[in-house]
Coordinates of C-alpha atoms in Angstrom, one line a residue:
Chain O
L1 CA 163.0 117.8 79.7
I2 CA 163.9 118.9 83.1
A3 CA 162.1 122.2 82.5
E4 CA 159.0 120.2 81.9
G5 CA 159.7 118.0 84.9
I6 CA 159.7 120.9 87.1
A7 CA 156.6 122.3 85.5
G8 CA 154.7 119.5 86.7
L9 CA 155.7 119.4 89.8
F10 CA 154.4 123.4 90.5
Q11 CA 151.5 125.4 89.0
S12 CA 152.2 125.6 85.2
D13 CA 151.0 127.7 82.8
I14 CA 150.4 125.0 79.9
L15 CA 146.7 126.4 79.5
S16 CA 147.7 130.0 79.8
G17 CA 145.0 132.2 78.2
V18 CA 142.9 129.0 77.0
R19 CA 139.4 129.1 77.7
V20 CA 138.0 125.7 79.0
V21 CA 134.6 124.5 79.6
I22 CA 134.0 121.5 81.4
T23 CA 130.8 119.6 82.0
A24 CA 130.7 117.3 85.4
G25 CA 128.1 115.5 87.5
P26 CA 125.3 113.8 86.2
T27 CA 121.9 114.9 84.8
R28 CA 118.6 114.6 86.6
E29 CA 115.7 113.5 83.9
A30 CA 112.1 114.7 85.6
I31 CA 109.5 112.0 85.8
D32 CA 107.3 114.1 87.6
P33 CA 108.2 117.0 90.4
V34 CA 109.5 114.4 93.0
R35 CA 110.6 111.6 90.8
Y36 CA 113.8 111.5 88.4
I37 CA 116.2 109.2 86.4
S38 CA 119.7 109.6 87.0
N39 CA 122.9 108.0 87.9
H40 CA 125.9 107.3 90.0
S41 CA 128.0 110.2 88.9
S42 CA 129.7 111.9 91.6
G43 CA 131.3 114.7 89.6
K44 CA 134.5 114.6 91.3
M45 CA 136.6 113.7 88.0
G46 CA 135.0 116.9 86.4
F47 CA 135.7 119.0 89.4
A48 CA 139.2 118.0 89.7
L49 CA 139.7 118.6 86.0
A50 CA 138.1 122.1 86.6
T51 CA 140.7 123.1 89.2
A52 CA 143.5 121.2 87.5
A53 CA 142.8 123.3 84.1
M54 CA 142.7 126.5 86.3
E55 CA 145.8 125.6 87.9
A56 CA 147.4 125.1 84.5
G57 CA 146.5 128.6 83.8
A58 CA 143.2 128.3 81.8
R59 CA 140.1 130.4 82.1
V60 CA 137.3 127.5 83.1
T61 CA 133.7 127.4 83.3
L62 CA 132.5 124.6 85.0
I63 CA 128.8 123.3 84.2
R64 CA 127.8 121.4 86.9
G65 CA 124.8 118.8 87.1
P66 CA 123.4 118.1 90.7
V67 CA 126.1 116.7 92.8
N68 CA 127.0 117.4 96.5
L69 CA 130.3 119.3 96.1
P70 CA 131.0 123.2 96.7
D71 CA 132.1 125.6 93.9
P72 CA 135.6 125.5 93.2
D73 CA 137.3 128.4 93.5
R74 CA 138.2 130.8 91.0
I75 CA 136.1 128.9 88.4
Q76 CA 133.0 130.0 87.2
C77 CA 130.3 127.8 88.1
L78 CA 126.9 127.2 86.0
R79 CA 124.4 125.2 87.9
V80 CA 122.1 122.7 85.4
E81 CA 119.7 120.1 86.4
S82 CA 118.7 118.1 83.0
A83 CA 120.8 117.4 79.5
R84 CA 118.9 119.7 77.8
D85 CA 119.9 122.5 80.4
M86 CA 123.5 121.0 80.1
L87 CA 123.3 121.4 76.5
E88 CA 122.1 124.8 76.6
A89 CA 124.5 125.9 78.9
S90 CA 127.1 124.3 76.9
L91 CA 126.2 126.0 73.8
Q92 CA 126.1 129.5 75.2
Q93 CA 129.6 129.1 76.0
L94 CA 131.0 128.0 72.6
G95 CA 131.7 131.7 71.6
E96 CA 134.1 131.8 74.3
C97 CA 135.8 128.0 74.5
D98 CA 138.8 127.0 73.2
I99 CA 138.6 123.3 74.5
F100 CA 135.6 121.4 75.7
I101 CA 135.6 118.7 78.0
A102 CA 132.6 116.6 78.3
A103 CA 133.2 114.8 81.9
A104 CA 129.4 114.8 82.9
A105 CA 127.7 111.6 82.9
V106 CA 124.5 112.8 80.9
A107 CA 121.3 110.6 80.9
D108 CA 121.1 109.1 77.8
Y109 CA 117.4 108.9 77.9
R110 CA 114.6 111.1 79.6
P111 CA 111.2 110.4 80.1
L112 CA 109.0 111.5 76.9
Q113 CA 106.6 113.4 79.4
T114 CA 106.8 115.0 82.7
A115 CA 103.9 115.1 84.8
D116 CA 103.0 118.5 86.5
Q117 CA 101.8 116.5 89.5
K118 CA 103.2 113.5 91.5
I119 CA 101.9 110.4 89.5
K120 CA 100.1 108.5 91.9
K121 CA 100.0 104.8 92.4
S122 CA 97.5 103.2 90.5
A123 CA 95.1 100.5 92.1
A124 CA 94.4 99.1 89.2
S125 CA 97.8 98.2 87.4
D126 CA 100.8 96.6 89.3
T127 CA 102.9 98.0 86.4
L128 CA 103.9 101.3 84.5
E129 CA 104.9 101.8 81.1
L130 CA 107.5 104.7 81.2
T131 CA 108.3 105.8 77.4
L132 CA 111.8 107.2 77.1
V133 CA 113.4 109.3 74.5
K134 CA 117.0 110.0 73.7
N135 CA 118.5 112.9 74.9
P136 CA 120.7 114.9 72.7
D137 CA 124.1 114.4 72.9
I138 CA 125.8 117.3 74.0
V139 CA 129.5 116.3 73.3
A140 CA 128.5 115.4 69.6
T141 CA 126.6 118.5 69.1
V142 CA 129.3 120.6 70.4
A143 CA 132.3 118.6 68.2
G144 CA 129.7 119.0 65.2
H145 CA 129.0 122.9 65.9
E146 CA 130.4 125.6 63.2
Q147 CA 132.2 126.8 66.4
R148 CA 133.8 123.8 67.2
P149 CA 136.5 123.8 70.3
F150 CA 138.7 121.0 70.8
T151 CA 136.7 118.5 72.3
V152 CA 137.2 116.1 74.6
G153 CA 134.8 113.1 75.7
F154 CA 134.4 110.5 78.3
A155 CA 133.1 107.0 78.0
A156 CA 131.9 105.1 81.2
E157 CA 131.8 101.6 80.1
T158 CA 130.9 98.2 81.5
Q159 CA 132.4 95.8 78.8
D160 CA 134.8 95.9 75.6
V161 CA 136.0 99.3 76.7
E162 CA 138.2 100.1 73.8
N163 CA 136.2 99.4 71.1
Y164 CA 133.1 101.1 72.5
A165 CA 135.6 104.1 73.0
R166 CA 137.1 104.1 69.4
H167 CA 133.8 103.8 67.9
K168 CA 132.6 107.2 70.1
L169 CA 135.8 109.1 68.9
Q170 CA 135.2 108.7 65.4
Q171 CA 131.4 108.6 65.4
K172 CA 131.2 111.8 67.8
N173 CA 134.0 113.5 66.0
L174 CA 135.8 114.0 69.2
D175 CA 139.4 115.0 69.5
I176 CA 140.0 112.8 72.3
I177 CA 137.9 110.5 74.6
V178 CA 138.8 109.1 77.9
A179 CA 137.6 105.8 78.8
N180 CA 136.9 104.1 81.9
D181 CA 135.6 100.9 83.2
V182 CA 132.8 101.4 85.6
S183 CA 132.4 97.9 86.3
R184 CA 135.4 98.2 88.7
S185 CA 133.9 99.0 91.9
D186 CA 137.3 100.2 93.3
I187 CA 137.6 102.9 91.0
G188 CA 135.2 105.4 89.2
F189 CA 131.9 106.6 90.1
N190 CA 131.8 107.2 94.0
S191 CA 135.9 106.5 94.4
D192 CA 138.4 109.2 94.9
E193 CA 140.6 107.4 92.4
N194 CA 140.5 106.5 88.8
A195 CA 142.3 104.5 86.3
V196 CA 141.6 105.6 82.7
T197 CA 142.9 104.8 78.9
V198 CA 143.0 107.7 76.8
F199 CA 142.3 107.4 73.2
W200 CA 142.9 109.8 70.3
Q201 CA 143.1 109.2 66.4
Q202 CA 147.1 108.6 66.3
S203 CA 147.5 106.6 69.6
Q204 CA 146.2 106.1 73.4
Q205 CA 147.9 106.3 76.5
A206 CA 146.6 104.6 79.7
F207 CA 146.9 105.8 83.3
G208 CA 147.2 103.5 86.3
Q209 CA 145.1 103.7 89.4
M210 CA 146.0 107.1 91.3
S211 CA 143.7 109.6 92.9
K212 CA 141.2 111.9 90.7
T213 CA 143.5 114.9 91.7
T214 CA 146.7 113.4 90.3
L215 CA 144.7 111.8 87.3
A216 CA 143.2 115.2 86.4
R217 CA 146.7 117.0 86.2
E218 CA 147.9 114.3 84.0
L219 CA 144.7 114.7 81.8
V220 CA 145.1 118.3 81.5
R221 CA 149.0 117.9 80.5
L222 CA 147.7 115.4 77.9
I223 CA 145.0 117.7 76.6
A224 CA 147.1 120.5 76.5
Q225 CA 149.6 118.8 74.2
R226 CA 147.1 117.6 72.0
Y227 CA 145.3 120.9 71.8
R228 CA 148.6 122.7 70.8
A229 CA 149.7 120.2 68.3
A230 CA 145.9 120.5 66.6
T231 CA 146.0 124.3 66.8
E232 CA 149.8 124.9 65.9
Chain S
L1 CA 101.9 122.4 132.6
I2 CA 105.4 124.1 133.7
A3 CA 107.1 120.7 133.9
E4 CA 106.1 120.0 130.6
G5 CA 107.2 123.4 129.4
I6 CA 110.4 123.2 130.9
A7 CA 111.0 119.4 130.0
G8 CA 110.4 120.8 126.2
L9 CA 113.4 123.3 126.5
F10 CA 115.4 121.0 127.5
Q11 CA 116.1 117.1 126.8
S12 CA 113.6 115.3 128.0
D13 CA 112.5 111.6 128.7
I14 CA 109.2 111.4 126.9
L15 CA 110.5 108.7 125.1
S16 CA 112.7 107.1 127.7
G17 CA 113.2 103.3 127.3
V18 CA 111.1 103.2 123.9
R19 CA 112.9 101.5 120.8
V20 CA 112.1 103.8 117.6
V21 CA 113.1 102.6 114.2
I22 CA 113.2 105.5 111.2
T23 CA 113.6 105.2 107.7
A24 CA 115.2 108.3 106.3
G25 CA 115.9 109.4 102.4
P26 CA 115.2 108.3 99.4
T27 CA 115.7 105.2 97.6
R28 CA 117.3 104.0 94.3
E29 CA 115.9 101.8 92.0
A30 CA 118.5 100.4 89.7
I31 CA 118.0 100.3 85.8
D32 CA 121.5 99.2 85.3
P33 CA 124.9 99.3 86.8
V34 CA 125.0 103.2 86.4
R35 CA 121.4 104.4 85.7
Y36 CA 118.8 104.6 88.6
I37 CA 115.4 106.3 89.5
S38 CA 115.0 108.3 92.4
N39 CA 113.6 111.2 94.1
H40 CA 114.6 114.5 95.7
S41 CA 114.3 113.5 99.1
S42 CA 117.5 114.8 100.9
G43 CA 116.8 112.7 104.2
K44 CA 117.0 116.0 106.4
M45 CA 113.3 115.1 108.1
G46 CA 114.2 112.0 108.9
F47 CA 117.6 112.4 110.5
A48 CA 116.3 115.3 112.4
L49 CA 113.7 112.9 113.7
A50 CA 116.2 110.4 114.6
T51 CA 117.9 113.0 116.6
A52 CA 114.8 114.4 118.2
A53 CA 113.7 110.9 119.3
M54 CA 117.4 110.2 120.7
E55 CA 117.4 113.3 122.6
A56 CA 113.7 112.3 124.0
G57 CA 115.6 109.0 125.5
A58 CA 114.4 106.6 122.6
R59 CA 116.7 104.2 121.4
V60 CA 117.0 104.9 117.6
T61 CA 117.8 102.9 114.6
L62 CA 117.9 104.6 111.3
I63 CA 117.4 102.9 108.2
R64 CA 119.0 105.4 105.9
G65 CA 118.7 105.6 102.1
P66 CA 121.6 107.3 99.8
V67 CA 121.7 110.6 101.2
N68 CA 124.7 112.7 102.0
L69 CA 124.6 113.4 105.7
P70 CA 126.8 111.8 108.3
D71 CA 125.8 109.3 110.8
P72 CA 124.1 111.0 113.9
D73 CA 125.9 110.5 117.0
R74 CA 124.1 107.9 119.3
I75 CA 122.1 106.4 116.8
Q76 CA 122.5 102.9 115.1
C77 CA 122.5 103.6 111.3
L78 CA 121.8 101.0 108.5
R79 CA 122.7 102.1 104.8
V80 CA 120.4 100.6 102.3
E81 CA 120.1 101.4 98.6
S82 CA 116.7 100.2 97.4
A83 CA 113.4 100.0 98.7
R84 CA 113.6 96.1 99.1
D85 CA 116.6 96.5 100.9
M86 CA 114.8 99.0 103.1
L87 CA 111.9 96.6 103.8
E88 CA 114.1 93.7 104.7
A89 CA 116.1 96.1 106.8
S90 CA 112.5 97.3 108.8
L91 CA 111.2 93.9 109.1
Q92 CA 114.4 92.7 110.7
Q93 CA 114.0 95.5 113.3
L94 CA 110.5 94.7 114.4
G95 CA 111.2 92.5 117.2
E96 CA 112.9 95.4 118.7
C97 CA 110.4 98.4 117.8
D98 CA 108.0 100.1 119.7
I99 CA 107.5 103.0 117.1
F100 CA 108.4 102.9 113.4
I101 CA 108.3 106.0 111.7
A102 CA 108.5 106.1 108.0
A103 CA 109.7 109.6 107.1
A104 CA 111.9 107.6 103.9
A105 CA 111.0 108.8 100.6
V106 CA 110.4 105.3 99.0
A107 CA 110.5 105.0 95.4
D108 CA 106.6 103.9 94.5
Y109 CA 108.3 101.6 91.6
R110 CA 111.4 99.9 90.2
P111 CA 112.2 98.6 86.8
L112 CA 110.9 95.3 86.4
Q113 CA 114.2 94.3 85.2
T114 CA 117.9 95.4 86.3
A115 CA 120.4 95.0 83.4
D116 CA 123.9 93.4 84.3
Q117 CA 125.7 95.5 81.8
K118 CA 124.9 99.2 81.3
I119 CA 122.1 99.5 78.4
K120 CA 123.5 100.8 75.2
K121 CA 121.9 103.8 73.3
S122 CA 120.2 102.0 70.5
A123 CA 120.8 103.6 67.1
A124 CA 117.5 101.7 65.6
S125 CA 115.2 103.3 68.1
D126 CA 114.6 107.0 69.5
T127 CA 112.7 105.6 72.4
L128 CA 113.0 102.8 75.1
E129 CA 110.2 101.3 76.9
L130 CA 110.7 101.1 80.7
T131 CA 108.5 98.4 82.6
L132 CA 108.3 99.4 86.0
V133 CA 106.6 97.4 88.8
K134 CA 105.4 98.5 92.4
N135 CA 107.4 98.5 95.1
P136 CA 106.5 97.1 98.4
D137 CA 104.4 99.3 100.5
I138 CA 107.0 99.7 103.5
V139 CA 105.1 101.5 106.0
A140 CA 101.8 99.2 105.1
T141 CA 103.7 96.0 105.5
V142 CA 105.0 97.1 108.9
A143 CA 101.7 98.4 110.0
G144 CA 99.8 95.3 109.1
H145 CA 102.4 92.8 110.5
E146 CA 101.7 90.5 113.5
Q147 CA 104.6 92.2 115.5
R148 CA 103.2 95.8 114.7
P149 CA 104.8 98.5 116.3
F150 CA 103.1 101.9 116.5
T151 CA 103.2 103.2 113.1
V152 CA 104.0 106.7 112.0
G153 CA 103.7 107.2 108.1
F154 CA 104.5 110.4 105.9
A155 CA 102.5 111.6 102.6
A156 CA 104.4 113.9 100.2
E157 CA 101.9 115.5 98.1
T158 CA 101.6 117.9 95.5
Q159 CA 97.7 118.4 95.3
D160 CA 94.7 117.6 97.4
V161 CA 96.7 116.9 100.7
E162 CA 94.4 116.2 103.4
N163 CA 92.3 113.8 101.2
Y164 CA 95.0 112.0 100.1
A165 CA 96.8 111.9 103.7
R166 CA 93.1 110.4 105.6
H167 CA 92.7 108.0 102.9
K168 CA 96.2 106.8 103.1
L169 CA 96.1 106.8 107.1
Q170 CA 92.9 104.5 106.7
Q171 CA 94.0 102.2 103.8
K172 CA 97.4 101.6 105.4
N173 CA 96.1 100.8 108.9
L174 CA 98.6 104.1 110.4
D175 CA 98.5 105.4 113.6
I176 CA 99.8 108.6 112.4
I177 CA 100.2 110.5 109.0
V178 CA 102.6 113.3 108.4
A179 CA 101.7 115.0 105.3
N180 CA 103.5 118.0 103.5
D181 CA 102.8 119.5 100.2
V182 CA 106.0 119.3 98.1
S183 CA 104.7 121.7 95.5
R184 CA 105.8 124.3 97.7
S185 CA 109.8 125.0 97.0
D186 CA 110.2 126.8 99.7
I187 CA 109.7 124.1 102.2
G188 CA 110.2 120.5 101.9
F189 CA 112.6 118.1 100.5
N190 CA 116.2 120.0 99.9
S191 CA 115.1 122.9 102.2
D192 CA 116.2 123.1 106.1
E193 CA 112.5 124.3 106.9
N194 CA 109.3 122.5 106.8
A195 CA 105.3 122.8 107.2
V196 CA 103.6 119.8 107.8
T197 CA 99.7 118.9 108.8
V198 CA 99.6 115.7 111.1
F199 CA 96.4 113.2 110.6
W200 CA 95.5 110.8 113.2
Q201 CA 92.0 109.1 113.6
Q202 CA 90.6 111.6 116.1
S203 CA 92.0 114.6 115.0
Q204 CA 94.5 116.7 113.5
Q205 CA 97.2 119.3 114.2
A206 CA 99.0 121.4 112.1
F207 CA 102.7 123.0 112.3
G208 CA 103.4 126.3 110.5
Q209 CA 106.9 126.6 108.8
M210 CA 109.7 126.3 111.0
S211 CA 113.2 124.5 110.9
K212 CA 113.2 120.7 110.5
T213 CA 115.0 120.4 113.9
T214 CA 112.1 122.4 115.7
L215 CA 109.4 120.6 113.6
A216 CA 111.2 117.1 114.6
R217 CA 110.9 118.2 118.2
E218 CA 107.0 119.1 118.0
L219 CA 106.5 116.0 115.9
V220 CA 108.4 113.6 118.5
R221 CA 106.4 115.2 121.3
L222 CA 103.1 114.4 119.4
I223 CA 104.1 110.7 118.6
A224 CA 105.1 110.2 121.8
Q225 CA 101.8 111.6 123.3
R226 CA 99.7 109.7 120.7
Y227 CA 101.9 106.3 121.7
R228 CA 101.3 106.8 125.4
A229 CA 97.6 107.1 124.8
A230 CA 97.6 104.3 122.6
T231 CA 99.3 101.9 124.6
E232 CA 98.0 102.9 128.2

């Protein structure tokens, strides 16, 4: 216990030799060359997890959507825009991935068609119908893959957080799901702080409001514990 | 001519005592609490214009959409999200506005309805129909206002640039329109450089590729000339 406490104060080796792939940020789904659909993810949580995993000894690959953050030191970074780009990059990493952490806020839907030219405003009509189609579910695709890594998902909800999170844990065949309530404006997307509850098959653990850096270290510790329990 | 050249090398007073309002950046149109429609505007051109106008002696108000740039020194900054927010802020400035420069890339359309809760993926259907409605045309509203300032619009086009620009100049009753071809990836939205052609009733002027800072100074000089010609 003392050793565990001290390890927590300094850099640790709880993920030494483990290959971790993390997705972060939003995706952007093009409507035309200038317009897109996206979401408010800042990427801060995913980037903090990447740094925390690296500090814990892991070899980290960060698949980053369009965010305004510099590539973290000593982490391989791959830049993607759309959900389909992110899925492709994720699948390409599976041969060298022990733990997959899907922290990105992937767009659930994309426009059915992407226009080659900027869509002009129509004088004839005051409305425009946009047909959206479901994007591939990246974390569920990874968790269902024959080269399945230990898979950690995220759930950003605005209501009924535990029910939705436990449902996604089962339905997507995840090992762990990290749920946060994005209806709270003081934490989450554009904040430097967050508060989450982590669910897995046997139990759950709540983390009160703290900096994303500190929370990332706590989450990496928990993920490492569950990963060791699952693979030993 | 010599005096004009020297003035161009240093800070000048070509807009001394003139009140300039500039919009910059994209707008974001909420689909629900987490998702939105936006566009690739970085805000760099509008911010550069604000600084150039301030350096030329103007009292500048910058109405800024969501971009990742610090507020420029000595410029009053107003932060807005949606096109309707930006219109409201613009109209509130008209009592103290001599020149209005609409550099923002305002979303032409917004979702008809904004959901209070995050829209859940439906298992029943693989598609989602999103009905968009036209946003107010901010620059046309300003140019048609009874307190009409000297009004400068922008046109971001991917094809047939001159025709669309001249059409907008007439249709929206603008004094000047600044057109750029956003289909070129080396300039424009996320670049630090730009190349534009400026159209007004009597003539036009092309500006070859240069830094947005330099281009902003050139544009401010041209706008000041046309403003003086229109008001003297």
